PDB file of C-alpha atoms in Angstrom:
ATOM      1  CA  UNK Q   1       6.538  -1.511  22.808  1.00 73.00           C
ATOM      2  CA  UNK Q   2       6.151  -0.135  18.920  1.00 87.00           C
ATOM      3  CA  UNK Q   3       5.748  -1.220  15.463  1.00 95.00           C
ATOM      4  CA  UNK Q   4       5.850  -0.936  11.741  1.00 97.00           C
ATOM      5  CA  UNK Q   5       3.245  -1.205   9.374  1.00 98.00           C
ATOM      6  CA  UNK Q   6       3.206  -4.012   5.922  1.00 98.00           C
ATOM      7  CA  UNK Q   7       0.397  -4.632   3.133  1.00 98.00           C
ATOM      8  CA  UNK Q   8       0.619  -7.839   1.218  1.00 98.00           C
ATOM      9  CA  UNK Q   9      -0.984  -7.675  -1.814  1.00 97.00           C
ATOM     10  CA  UNK Q  10      -0.185  -8.839  -5.121  1.00 96.00           C
ATOM     11  CA  UNK Q  11      -2.238 -11.079  -8.024  1.00 96.00           C
ATOM     12  CA  UNK Q  12      -1.037 -14.063  -7.120  1.00 97.00           C
ATOM     13  CA  UNK Q  13      -0.467 -15.222  -3.004  1.00 97.00           C
ATOM     14  CA  UNK Q  14       0.209 -18.723  -1.815  1.00 95.00           C
ATOM     15  CA  UNK Q  15       0.555 -19.660   2.463  1.00 95.00           C
ATOM     16  CA  UNK Q  16       1.830 -23.065   2.301  1.00 86.00           C
ATOM     17  CA  UNK Q  17       0.490 -24.680   6.116  1.00 76.00           C
ATOM     18  CA  UNK Q  18       0.570 -28.169   5.762  1.00 67.00           C
ATOM     19  CA  UNK Q  19       2.082 -29.013   2.189  1.00 58.00           C
ATOM     20  CA  UNK Q  20       5.720 -29.874   1.600  1.00 61.00           C
ATOM     21  CA  UNK Q  21       7.077 -31.228  -1.628  1.00 63.00           C
ATOM     22  CA  UNK Q  22       4.098 -33.276  -2.164  1.00 75.00           C
ATOM     23  CA  UNK Q  23       1.543 -33.327  -5.491  1.00 78.00           C
ATOM     24  CA  UNK Q  24      -0.407 -30.721  -3.495  1.00 79.00           C
ATOM     25  CA  UNK Q  25       1.013 -27.332  -2.628  1.00 81.00           C
ATOM     26  CA  UNK Q  26      -1.603 -26.052  -0.965  1.00 86.00           C
ATOM     27  CA  UNK Q  27      -2.318 -22.460   0.926  1.00 91.00           C
ATOM     28  CA  UNK Q  28      -3.924 -21.523   3.888  1.00 93.00           C
ATOM     29  CA  UNK Q  29      -6.115 -18.815   4.090  1.00 95.00           C
ATOM     30  CA  UNK Q  30      -4.176 -15.875   5.848  1.00 97.00           C
ATOM     31  CA  UNK Q  31      -0.738 -15.132   5.690  1.00 97.00           C
ATOM     32  CA  UNK Q  32       1.070 -18.114   8.294  1.00 95.00           C
ATOM     33  CA  UNK Q  33       3.476 -17.129  10.948  1.00 95.00           C
ATOM     34  CA  UNK Q  34       6.449 -19.052   9.127  1.00 94.00           C
ATOM     35  CA  UNK Q  35       6.036 -16.798   6.063  1.00 95.00           C
ATOM     36  CA  UNK Q  36       5.746 -13.485   8.066  1.00 96.00           C
ATOM     37  CA  UNK Q  37       8.667 -14.995  10.111  1.00 95.00           C
ATOM     38  CA  UNK Q  38      10.260 -15.652   6.370  1.00 93.00           C
ATOM     39  CA  UNK Q  39       9.826 -12.116   5.208  1.00 95.00           C
ATOM     40  CA  UNK Q  40      11.576 -10.541   7.510  1.00 96.00           C
ATOM     41  CA  UNK Q  41      14.593 -13.272   8.069  1.00 94.00           C
ATOM     42  CA  UNK Q  42      14.716 -12.811   3.742  1.00 93.00           C
ATOM     43  CA  UNK Q  43      15.173  -8.655   4.465  1.00 95.00           C
ATOM     44  CA  UNK Q  44      18.091  -9.408   7.019  1.00 94.00           C
ATOM     45  CA  UNK Q  45      19.974 -11.630   4.817  1.00 92.00           C
ATOM     46  CA  UNK Q  46      18.778 -14.772   7.245  1.00 87.00           C
ATOM     47  CA  UNK Q  47      19.300 -17.964   5.349  1.00 80.00           C
ATOM     48  CA  UNK Q  48      17.200 -20.785   5.663  1.00 76.00           C
ATOM     49  CA  UNK Q  49      20.533 -23.032   7.974  1.00 73.00           C
ATOM     50  CA  UNK Q  50      21.822 -19.647   9.693  1.00 71.00           C
ATOM     51  CA  UNK Q  51      19.795 -20.297  12.457  1.00 72.00           C
ATOM     52  CA  UNK Q  52      18.494 -17.137  14.638  1.00 77.00           C
ATOM     53  CA  UNK Q  53      14.483 -17.004  13.468  1.00 85.00           C
ATOM     54  CA  UNK Q  54      13.791 -17.513  17.257  1.00 86.00           C
ATOM     55  CA  UNK Q  55      14.946 -13.741  17.548  1.00 89.00           C
ATOM     56  CA  UNK Q  56      11.851 -12.991  15.572  1.00 93.00           C
ATOM     57  CA  UNK Q  57       9.799 -14.784  18.894  1.00 92.00           C
ATOM     58  CA  UNK Q  58       9.188 -11.310  20.679  1.00 94.00           C
ATOM     59  CA  UNK Q  59       7.237 -10.326  17.841  1.00 96.00           C
ATOM     60  CA  UNK Q  60       3.508 -10.086  17.654  1.00 96.00           C
ATOM     61  CA  UNK Q  61       1.564 -10.088  14.192  1.00 97.00           C
ATOM     62  CA  UNK Q  62      -2.101  -8.795  13.616  1.00 97.00           C
ATOM     63  CA  UNK Q  63      -3.487 -10.065  10.342  1.00 98.00           C
ATOM     64  CA  UNK Q  64      -6.568  -7.388   9.025  1.00 98.00           C
ATOM     65  CA  UNK Q  65      -8.217  -9.285   5.902  1.00 98.00           C
ATOM     66  CA  UNK Q  66      -8.937  -6.882   3.525  1.00 97.00           C
ATOM     67  CA  UNK Q  67     -10.101  -9.260   1.076  1.00 96.00           C
ATOM     68  CA  UNK Q  68      -9.716 -12.617   1.555  1.00 97.00           C
ATOM     69  CA  UNK Q  69      -9.118 -13.792  -2.555  1.00 96.00           C
ATOM     70  CA  UNK Q  70     -10.507 -16.411  -4.574  1.00 96.00           C
ATOM     71  CA  UNK Q  71      -8.839 -19.628  -4.821  1.00 95.00           C
ATOM     72  CA  UNK Q  72      -7.083 -20.678  -7.868  1.00 94.00           C
ATOM     73  CA  UNK Q  73      -5.785 -24.164  -8.811  1.00 92.00           C
ATOM     74  CA  UNK Q  74      -2.617 -24.340 -11.053  1.00 89.00           C
ATOM     75  CA  UNK Q  75      -1.719 -28.177 -12.519  1.00 88.00           C
ATOM     76  CA  UNK Q  76       1.645 -27.323 -12.946  1.00 81.00           C
ATOM     77  CA  UNK Q  77       4.546 -29.800 -14.386  1.00 81.00           C
ATOM     78  CA  UNK Q  78       7.974 -29.648 -14.062  1.00 78.00           C
ATOM     79  CA  UNK Q  79      10.845 -32.284 -16.270  1.00 76.00           C
ATOM     80  CA  UNK Q  80       8.100 -34.097 -18.907  1.00 74.00           C
ATOM     81  CA  UNK Q  81       9.474 -35.110 -22.501  1.00 74.00           C
ATOM     82  CA  UNK Q  82      13.202 -34.990 -21.499  1.00 79.00           C
ATOM     83  CA  UNK Q  83      15.072 -38.313 -21.459  1.00 79.00           C
ATOM     84  CA  UNK Q  84      15.516 -39.946 -17.626  1.00 79.00           C
ATOM     85  CA  UNK Q  85      18.682 -38.295 -17.313  1.00 76.00           C
ATOM     86  CA  UNK Q  86      17.144 -35.310 -18.017  1.00 75.00           C
ATOM     87  CA  UNK Q  87      14.239 -35.547 -15.776  1.00 77.00           C
ATOM     88  CA  UNK Q  88      14.253 -34.011 -11.739  1.00 76.00           C
ATOM     89  CA  UNK Q  89      16.082 -35.427  -9.810  1.00 80.00           C
ATOM     90  CA  UNK Q  90      15.052 -37.788  -7.022  1.00 77.00           C
ATOM     91  CA  UNK Q  91      16.885 -38.225  -2.874  1.00 72.00           C
ATOM     92  CA  UNK Q  92      18.178 -41.176  -4.019  1.00 78.00           C
ATOM     93  CA  UNK Q  93      20.854 -39.126  -6.248  1.00 79.00           C
ATOM     94  CA  UNK Q  94      18.566 -41.059  -9.597  1.00 78.00           C
ATOM     95  CA  UNK Q  95      16.172 -39.389 -11.956  1.00 78.00           C
ATOM     96  CA  UNK Q  96      12.385 -39.888 -11.877  1.00 78.00           C
ATOM     97  CA  UNK Q  97      12.186 -40.461 -15.518  1.00 72.00           C
ATOM     98  CA  UNK Q  98       9.165 -38.530 -15.748  1.00 74.00           C
ATOM     99  CA  UNK Q  99       7.748 -35.041 -15.802  1.00 77.00           C
ATOM    100  CA  UNK Q 100       6.707 -33.989 -12.413  1.00 80.00           C
ATOM    101  CA  UNK Q 101       2.795 -33.036 -11.560  1.00 83.00           C
ATOM    102  CA  UNK Q 102       1.906 -31.206  -8.348  1.00 83.00           C
ATOM    103  CA  UNK Q 103      -0.997 -28.916  -8.338  1.00 88.00           C
ATOM    104  CA  UNK Q 104      -0.140 -25.394  -6.914  1.00 89.00           C
ATOM    105  CA  UNK Q 105      -2.833 -23.510  -4.611  1.00 93.00           C
ATOM    106  CA  UNK Q 106      -3.050 -19.140  -4.517  1.00 95.00           C
ATOM    107  CA  UNK Q 107      -5.739 -16.755  -3.384  1.00 97.00           C
ATOM    108  CA  UNK Q 108      -6.032 -14.182  -6.035  1.00 97.00           C
ATOM    109  CA  UNK Q 109      -6.724 -10.944  -5.752  1.00 96.00           C
ATOM    110  CA  UNK Q 110      -5.800 -10.836  -2.099  1.00 97.00           C
ATOM    111  CA  UNK Q 111      -4.683  -8.093   0.788  1.00 97.00           C
ATOM    112  CA  UNK Q 112      -3.568  -9.070   3.876  1.00 98.00           C
ATOM    113  CA  UNK Q 113      -2.666  -5.707   6.236  1.00 98.00           C
ATOM    114  CA  UNK Q 114       0.117  -7.098   9.081  1.00 98.00           C
ATOM    115  CA  UNK Q 115       0.465  -4.964  12.580  1.00 98.00           C
ATOM    116  CA  UNK Q 116       4.018  -6.149  14.234  1.00 97.00           C
ATOM    117  CA  UNK Q 117       4.708  -5.069  17.064  1.00 96.00           C
ATOM    118  CA  UNK Q 118       7.362  -5.954  19.865  1.00 95.00           C
ATOM    119  CA  UNK Q 119      10.125  -3.897  21.982  1.00 94.00           C
ATOM    120  CA  UNK Q 120      11.149  -0.973  20.016  1.00 94.00           C
ATOM    121  CA  UNK Q 121      14.629  -2.126  18.936  1.00 93.00           C
ATOM    122  CA  UNK Q 122      13.568  -5.473  17.697  1.00 94.00           C
ATOM    123  CA  UNK Q 123      11.669  -3.729  15.510  1.00 95.00           C
ATOM    124  CA  UNK Q 124      13.064  -0.596  14.481  1.00 95.00           C
ATOM    125  CA  UNK Q 125      16.156  -3.130  13.168  1.00 95.00           C
ATOM    126  CA  UNK Q 126      13.477  -5.296  11.104  1.00 96.00           C
ATOM    127  CA  UNK Q 127      11.892  -1.838   9.861  1.00 95.00           C
ATOM    128  CA  UNK Q 128      15.562  -0.825   8.475  1.00 96.00           C
ATOM    129  CA  UNK Q 129      15.526  -4.472   7.272  1.00 96.00           C
ATOM    130  CA  UNK Q 130      12.222  -4.138   5.042  1.00 96.00           C
ATOM    131  CA  UNK Q 131      13.601   0.001   3.915  1.00 95.00           C
ATOM    132  CA  UNK Q 132      17.013  -2.355   2.272  1.00 95.00           C
ATOM    133  CA  UNK Q 133      16.305  -6.207   1.884  1.00 95.00           C
ATOM    134  CA  UNK Q 134      19.136  -8.266   1.181  1.00 95.00           C
ATOM    135  CA  UNK Q 135      16.180 -10.395  -0.929  1.00 94.00           C
ATOM    136  CA  UNK Q 136      13.014  -8.725  -2.387  1.00 93.00           C
ATOM    137  CA  UNK Q 137       9.972 -10.156  -0.439  1.00 94.00           C
ATOM    138  CA  UNK Q 138       7.109 -12.291  -2.055  1.00 95.00           C
ATOM    139  CA  UNK Q 139       4.300 -13.722  -0.782  1.00 96.00           C
ATOM    140  CA  UNK Q 140       4.446 -17.108   0.239  1.00 94.00           C
ATOM    141  CA  UNK Q 141       6.656 -18.215  -3.225  1.00 91.00           C
ATOM    142  CA  UNK Q 142       8.771 -16.413  -5.267  1.00 91.00           C
ATOM    143  CA  UNK Q 143       6.352 -15.940  -8.232  1.00 91.00           C
ATOM    144  CA  UNK Q 144       4.254 -13.623  -6.221  1.00 95.00           C
ATOM    145  CA  UNK Q 145       6.094 -10.319  -6.147  1.00 95.00           C
ATOM    146  CA  UNK Q 146       4.207  -8.411  -3.221  1.00 96.00           C
ATOM    147  CA  UNK Q 147       2.246  -5.275  -4.878  1.00 95.00           C
ATOM    148  CA  UNK Q 148       3.863  -1.244  -3.970  1.00 93.00           C
ATOM    149  CA  UNK Q 149       3.646   0.001  -1.361  1.00 95.00           C
ATOM    150  CA  UNK Q 150       4.212  -2.812   1.113  1.00 96.00           C
ATOM    151  CA  UNK Q 151       5.960  -1.149   4.223  1.00 97.00           C
ATOM    152  CA  UNK Q 152       3.569   1.725   4.737  1.00 97.00           C
ATOM    153  CA  UNK Q 153       5.535   2.634   7.774  1.00 96.00           C
ATOM    154  CA  UNK Q 154       7.913   1.962   9.225  1.00 95.00           C
ATOM    155  CA  UNK Q 155       7.553   3.039  13.296  1.00 94.00           C
ATOM    156  CA  UNK Q 156       4.277   3.229  14.794  1.00 94.00           C
ATOM    157  CA  UNK Q 157       3.275   4.049  18.562  1.00 93.00           C
ATOM    158  CA  UNK Q 158      -0.047   2.165  18.466  1.00 94.00           C
ATOM    159  CA  UNK Q 159       0.516  -0.637  15.174  1.00 96.00           C
ATOM    160  CA  UNK Q 160      -3.302  -2.034  15.739  1.00 96.00           C
ATOM    161  CA  UNK Q 161      -5.259   0.900  16.236  1.00 95.00           C
ATOM    162  CA  UNK Q 162      -4.089   2.218  13.142  1.00 96.00           C
ATOM    163  CA  UNK Q 163      -6.046  -1.230  11.122  1.00 97.00           C
ATOM    164  CA  UNK Q 164      -8.839  -0.596  13.338  1.00 95.00           C
ATOM    165  CA  UNK Q 165      -8.218   3.467  12.948  1.00 96.00           C
ATOM    166  CA  UNK Q 166      -6.640   4.743   9.815  1.00 96.00           C
ATOM    167  CA  UNK Q 167      -5.114   2.311   7.461  1.00 97.00           C
ATOM    168  CA  UNK Q 168      -7.144   2.401   4.451  1.00 97.00           C
ATOM    169  CA  UNK Q 169      -8.642  -1.209   3.546  1.00 97.00           C
ATOM    170  CA  UNK Q 170      -8.422  -2.361   0.171  1.00 95.00           C
ATOM    171  CA  UNK Q 171     -12.057  -2.488   0.533  1.00 94.00           C
ATOM    172  CA  UNK Q 172     -14.916  -1.582  -1.877  1.00 92.00           C
ATOM    173  CA  UNK Q 173     -17.525   0.271  -0.957  1.00 92.00           C
ATOM    174  CA  UNK Q 174     -20.727  -0.626  -0.080  1.00 88.00           C
ATOM    175  CA  UNK Q 175     -23.626   0.879  -1.270  1.00 87.00           C
ATOM    176  CA  UNK Q 176     -25.817   1.948   0.028  1.00 88.00           C
ATOM    177  CA  UNK Q 177     -22.937   3.066   2.146  1.00 84.00           C
ATOM    178  CA  UNK Q 178     -23.320   2.164   5.916  1.00 90.00           C
ATOM    179  CA  UNK Q 179     -21.590   3.789   8.831  1.00 93.00           C
ATOM    180  CA  UNK Q 180     -19.495   0.595   9.506  1.00 94.00           C
ATOM    181  CA  UNK Q 181     -19.083  -2.736   7.562  1.00 95.00           C
ATOM    182  CA  UNK Q 182     -17.519  -6.518   9.104  1.00 94.00           C
ATOM    183  CA  UNK Q 183     -14.086  -6.748   8.908  1.00 96.00           C
ATOM    184  CA  UNK Q 184     -11.474 -10.270   9.813  1.00 96.00           C
ATOM    185  CA  UNK Q 185      -9.209  -9.794  11.899  1.00 97.00           C
ATOM    186  CA  UNK Q 186      -6.459 -12.724  13.400  1.00 97.00           C
ATOM    187  CA  UNK Q 187      -4.563 -12.345  16.370  1.00 97.00           C
ATOM    188  CA  UNK Q 188      -2.518 -13.693  18.334  1.00 95.00           C
ATOM    189  CA  UNK Q 189      -3.563 -12.857  21.790  1.00 89.00           C
ATOM    190  CA  UNK Q 190      -6.987 -12.657  22.589  1.00 84.00           C
ATOM    191  CA  UNK Q 191      -8.180  -9.008  21.866  1.00 83.00           C
ATOM    192  CA  UNK Q 192      -8.565  -7.648  25.575  1.00 80.00           C
ATOM    193  CA  UNK Q 193     -12.408  -5.241  24.296  1.00 77.00           C
ATOM    194  CA  UNK Q 194     -14.227  -7.975  23.508  1.00 74.00           C
ATOM    195  CA  UNK Q 195     -15.904 -10.686  25.384  1.00 66.00           C
ATOM    196  CA  UNK Q 196     -15.786 -14.509  25.050  1.00 66.00           C
ATOM    197  CA  UNK Q 197     -18.064 -15.582  22.722  1.00 71.00           C
ATOM    198  CA  UNK Q 198     -17.003 -12.972  19.785  1.00 81.00           C
ATOM    199  CA  UNK Q 199     -13.776 -14.560  19.596  1.00 88.00           C
ATOM    200  CA  UNK Q 200     -13.060 -18.384  17.490  1.00 92.00           C
ATOM    201  CA  UNK Q 201      -9.833 -19.285  18.715  1.00 93.00           C
ATOM    202  CA  UNK Q 202      -8.175 -21.648  16.052  1.00 94.00           C
ATOM    203  CA  UNK Q 203      -5.670 -24.108  15.735  1.00 94.00           C
ATOM    204  CA  UNK Q 204      -2.427 -23.808  13.375  1.00 93.00           C
ATOM    205  CA  UNK Q 205       0.573 -25.640  12.970  1.00 92.00           C
ATOM    206  CA  UNK Q 206       2.634 -22.388  11.898  1.00 91.00           C
ATOM    207  CA  UNK Q 207       5.802 -21.162  14.405  1.00 89.00           C
ATOM    208  CA  UNK Q 208       9.207 -22.313  12.688  1.00 89.00           C
ATOM    209  CA  UNK Q 209      11.407 -24.477  14.557  1.00 86.00           C
ATOM    210  CA  UNK Q 210      13.654 -24.051  11.404  1.00 84.00           C
ATOM    211  CA  UNK Q 211      13.910 -22.762   8.273  1.00 83.00           C
ATOM    212  CA  UNK Q 212      16.853 -25.860   7.792  1.00 78.00           C
ATOM    213  CA  UNK Q 213      16.118 -27.647   4.057  1.00 72.00           C
ATOM    214  CA  UNK Q 214      15.633 -30.973   4.830  1.00 72.00           C
ATOM    215  CA  UNK Q 215      15.438 -30.320   8.628  1.00 77.00           C
ATOM    216  CA  UNK Q 216      11.309 -27.381   8.562  1.00 81.00           C
ATOM    217  CA  UNK Q 217       9.778 -27.684  11.723  1.00 87.00           C
ATOM    218  CA  UNK Q 218       7.145 -25.794  13.010  1.00 88.00           C
ATOM    219  CA  UNK Q 219       5.551 -26.016  16.506  1.00 91.00           C
ATOM    220  CA  UNK Q 220       1.467 -25.208  16.595  1.00 93.00           C
ATOM    221  CA  UNK Q 221       0.248 -21.809  18.195  1.00 94.00           C
ATOM    222  CA  UNK Q 222      -3.456 -19.931  18.976  1.00 95.00           C
ATOM    223  CA  UNK Q 223      -4.523 -17.736  17.252  1.00 96.00           C
ATOM    224  CA  UNK Q 224      -7.733 -15.619  17.918  1.00 95.00           C
ATOM    225  CA  UNK Q 225     -10.036 -14.709  14.407  1.00 95.00           C
ATOM    226  CA  UNK Q 226     -12.678 -11.628  15.883  1.00 94.00           C
ATOM    227  CA  UNK Q 227     -14.940  -9.720  13.771  1.00 93.00           C
ATOM    228  CA  UNK Q 228     -14.401  -5.983  14.053  1.00 94.00           C
ATOM    229  CA  UNK Q 229     -16.720  -3.007  12.718  1.00 94.00           C
ATOM    230  CA  UNK Q 230     -14.288  -0.727  10.917  1.00 96.00           C
ATOM    231  CA  UNK Q 231     -15.549   2.985   9.509  1.00 96.00           C
ATOM    232  CA  UNK Q 232     -17.314   2.394   5.913  1.00 95.00           C
ATOM    233  CA  UNK Q 233     -14.862   5.603   5.295  1.00 94.00           C
ATOM    234  CA  UNK Q 234     -11.853   3.641   5.552  1.00 96.00           C
ATOM    235  CA  UNK Q 235     -12.957   1.368   2.303  1.00 96.00           C
ATOM    236  CA  UNK Q 236     -11.629   2.906  -1.106  1.00 92.00           C
ATOM    237  CA  UNK Q 237     -12.488   2.706  -4.995  1.00 91.00           C
ATOM    238  CA  UNK Q 238     -10.078   0.544  -6.537  1.00 90.00           C
ATOM    239  CA  UNK Q 239      -9.031   4.153  -8.371  1.00 94.00           C
ATOM    240  CA  UNK Q 240      -8.826   6.060  -5.568  1.00 94.00           C
ATOM    241  CA  UNK Q 241      -7.003   3.046  -3.692  1.00 95.00           C
ATOM    242  CA  UNK Q 242      -2.855   3.454  -4.749  1.00 94.00           C
ATOM    243  CA  UNK Q 243      -3.041   7.581  -4.045  1.00 95.00           C
ATOM    244  CA  UNK Q 244      -5.075   7.285  -0.485  1.00 95.00           C
ATOM    245  CA  UNK Q 245      -1.966   4.485   1.045  1.00 96.00           C
ATOM    246  CA  UNK Q 246       0.661   6.955  -0.570  1.00 95.00           C
ATOM    247  CA  UNK Q 247      -0.958   9.451   1.271  1.00 94.00           C
ATOM    248  CA  UNK Q 248      -0.671   7.394   4.100  1.00 95.00           C
ATOM    249  CA  UNK Q 249       2.833   6.255   4.024  1.00 94.00           C
ATOM    250  CA  UNK Q 250       3.525  10.095   3.441  1.00 92.00           C
ATOM    251  CA  UNK Q 251       2.357  10.668   6.388  1.00 87.00           C
ATOM    252  CA  UNK Q 252       4.924   8.781   8.437  1.00 78.00           C
ATOM    253  CA  UNK Q 253       7.735  11.009   6.605  1.00 73.00           C
ATOM    254  CA  UNK Q 254       6.196  14.648   6.638  1.00 67.00           C
ATOM    255  CA  UNK Q 255       5.579  13.508  10.721  1.00 63.00           C
TER     256      UNK Q 255
END
């Protein structure tokens, strides 16, 4: 088993969880498994109707919440002020005749660092695709491109351990400086080193079964929310963050 590390950061992110083509386009408070699978599938050039997403079933995603972000709601309209024939189309072959109004939820200024763990052959294939993507990654919506660096490391023996002890934390240091600071982690398997009363178990309907345009389906999975105490030295002032992240990335190339 091995893995890789991704950093999902940008001005805006949106991780749709319950809505599809509804007036309110929600966002989960963290990247969903469906979205993470979609990022990998897009990098490998796998279309929505191609099938094959079950190949990612052997991968495990661990999410570190560096910054949860601030929820932002965008009042969004499409197709207003035109004759009916030029407004948005309906599924029945007609046109709506008026503007389509949606309220789209985003996370502003959020940062999540992701450990992707699985069989070595699988993670190496995915890492290569992320380094040479067929389609560019985005943070839940095409209008939300990721910041750099996106792929922190392509080959890691213990990516979850790196999240807990080595990867720079995209968070301002606390004042006065404590030895450790609380950071939320989301696991797909309960961590063995914590008692049960320190783990929140959540049920989320975000495990992708099909990405087909008109047959999207998901099933429920459990995730385990844990608060770890990380070394305060991992926290980075914003003016130092990019340099420290790049230095961390370059350590792999120098090894």
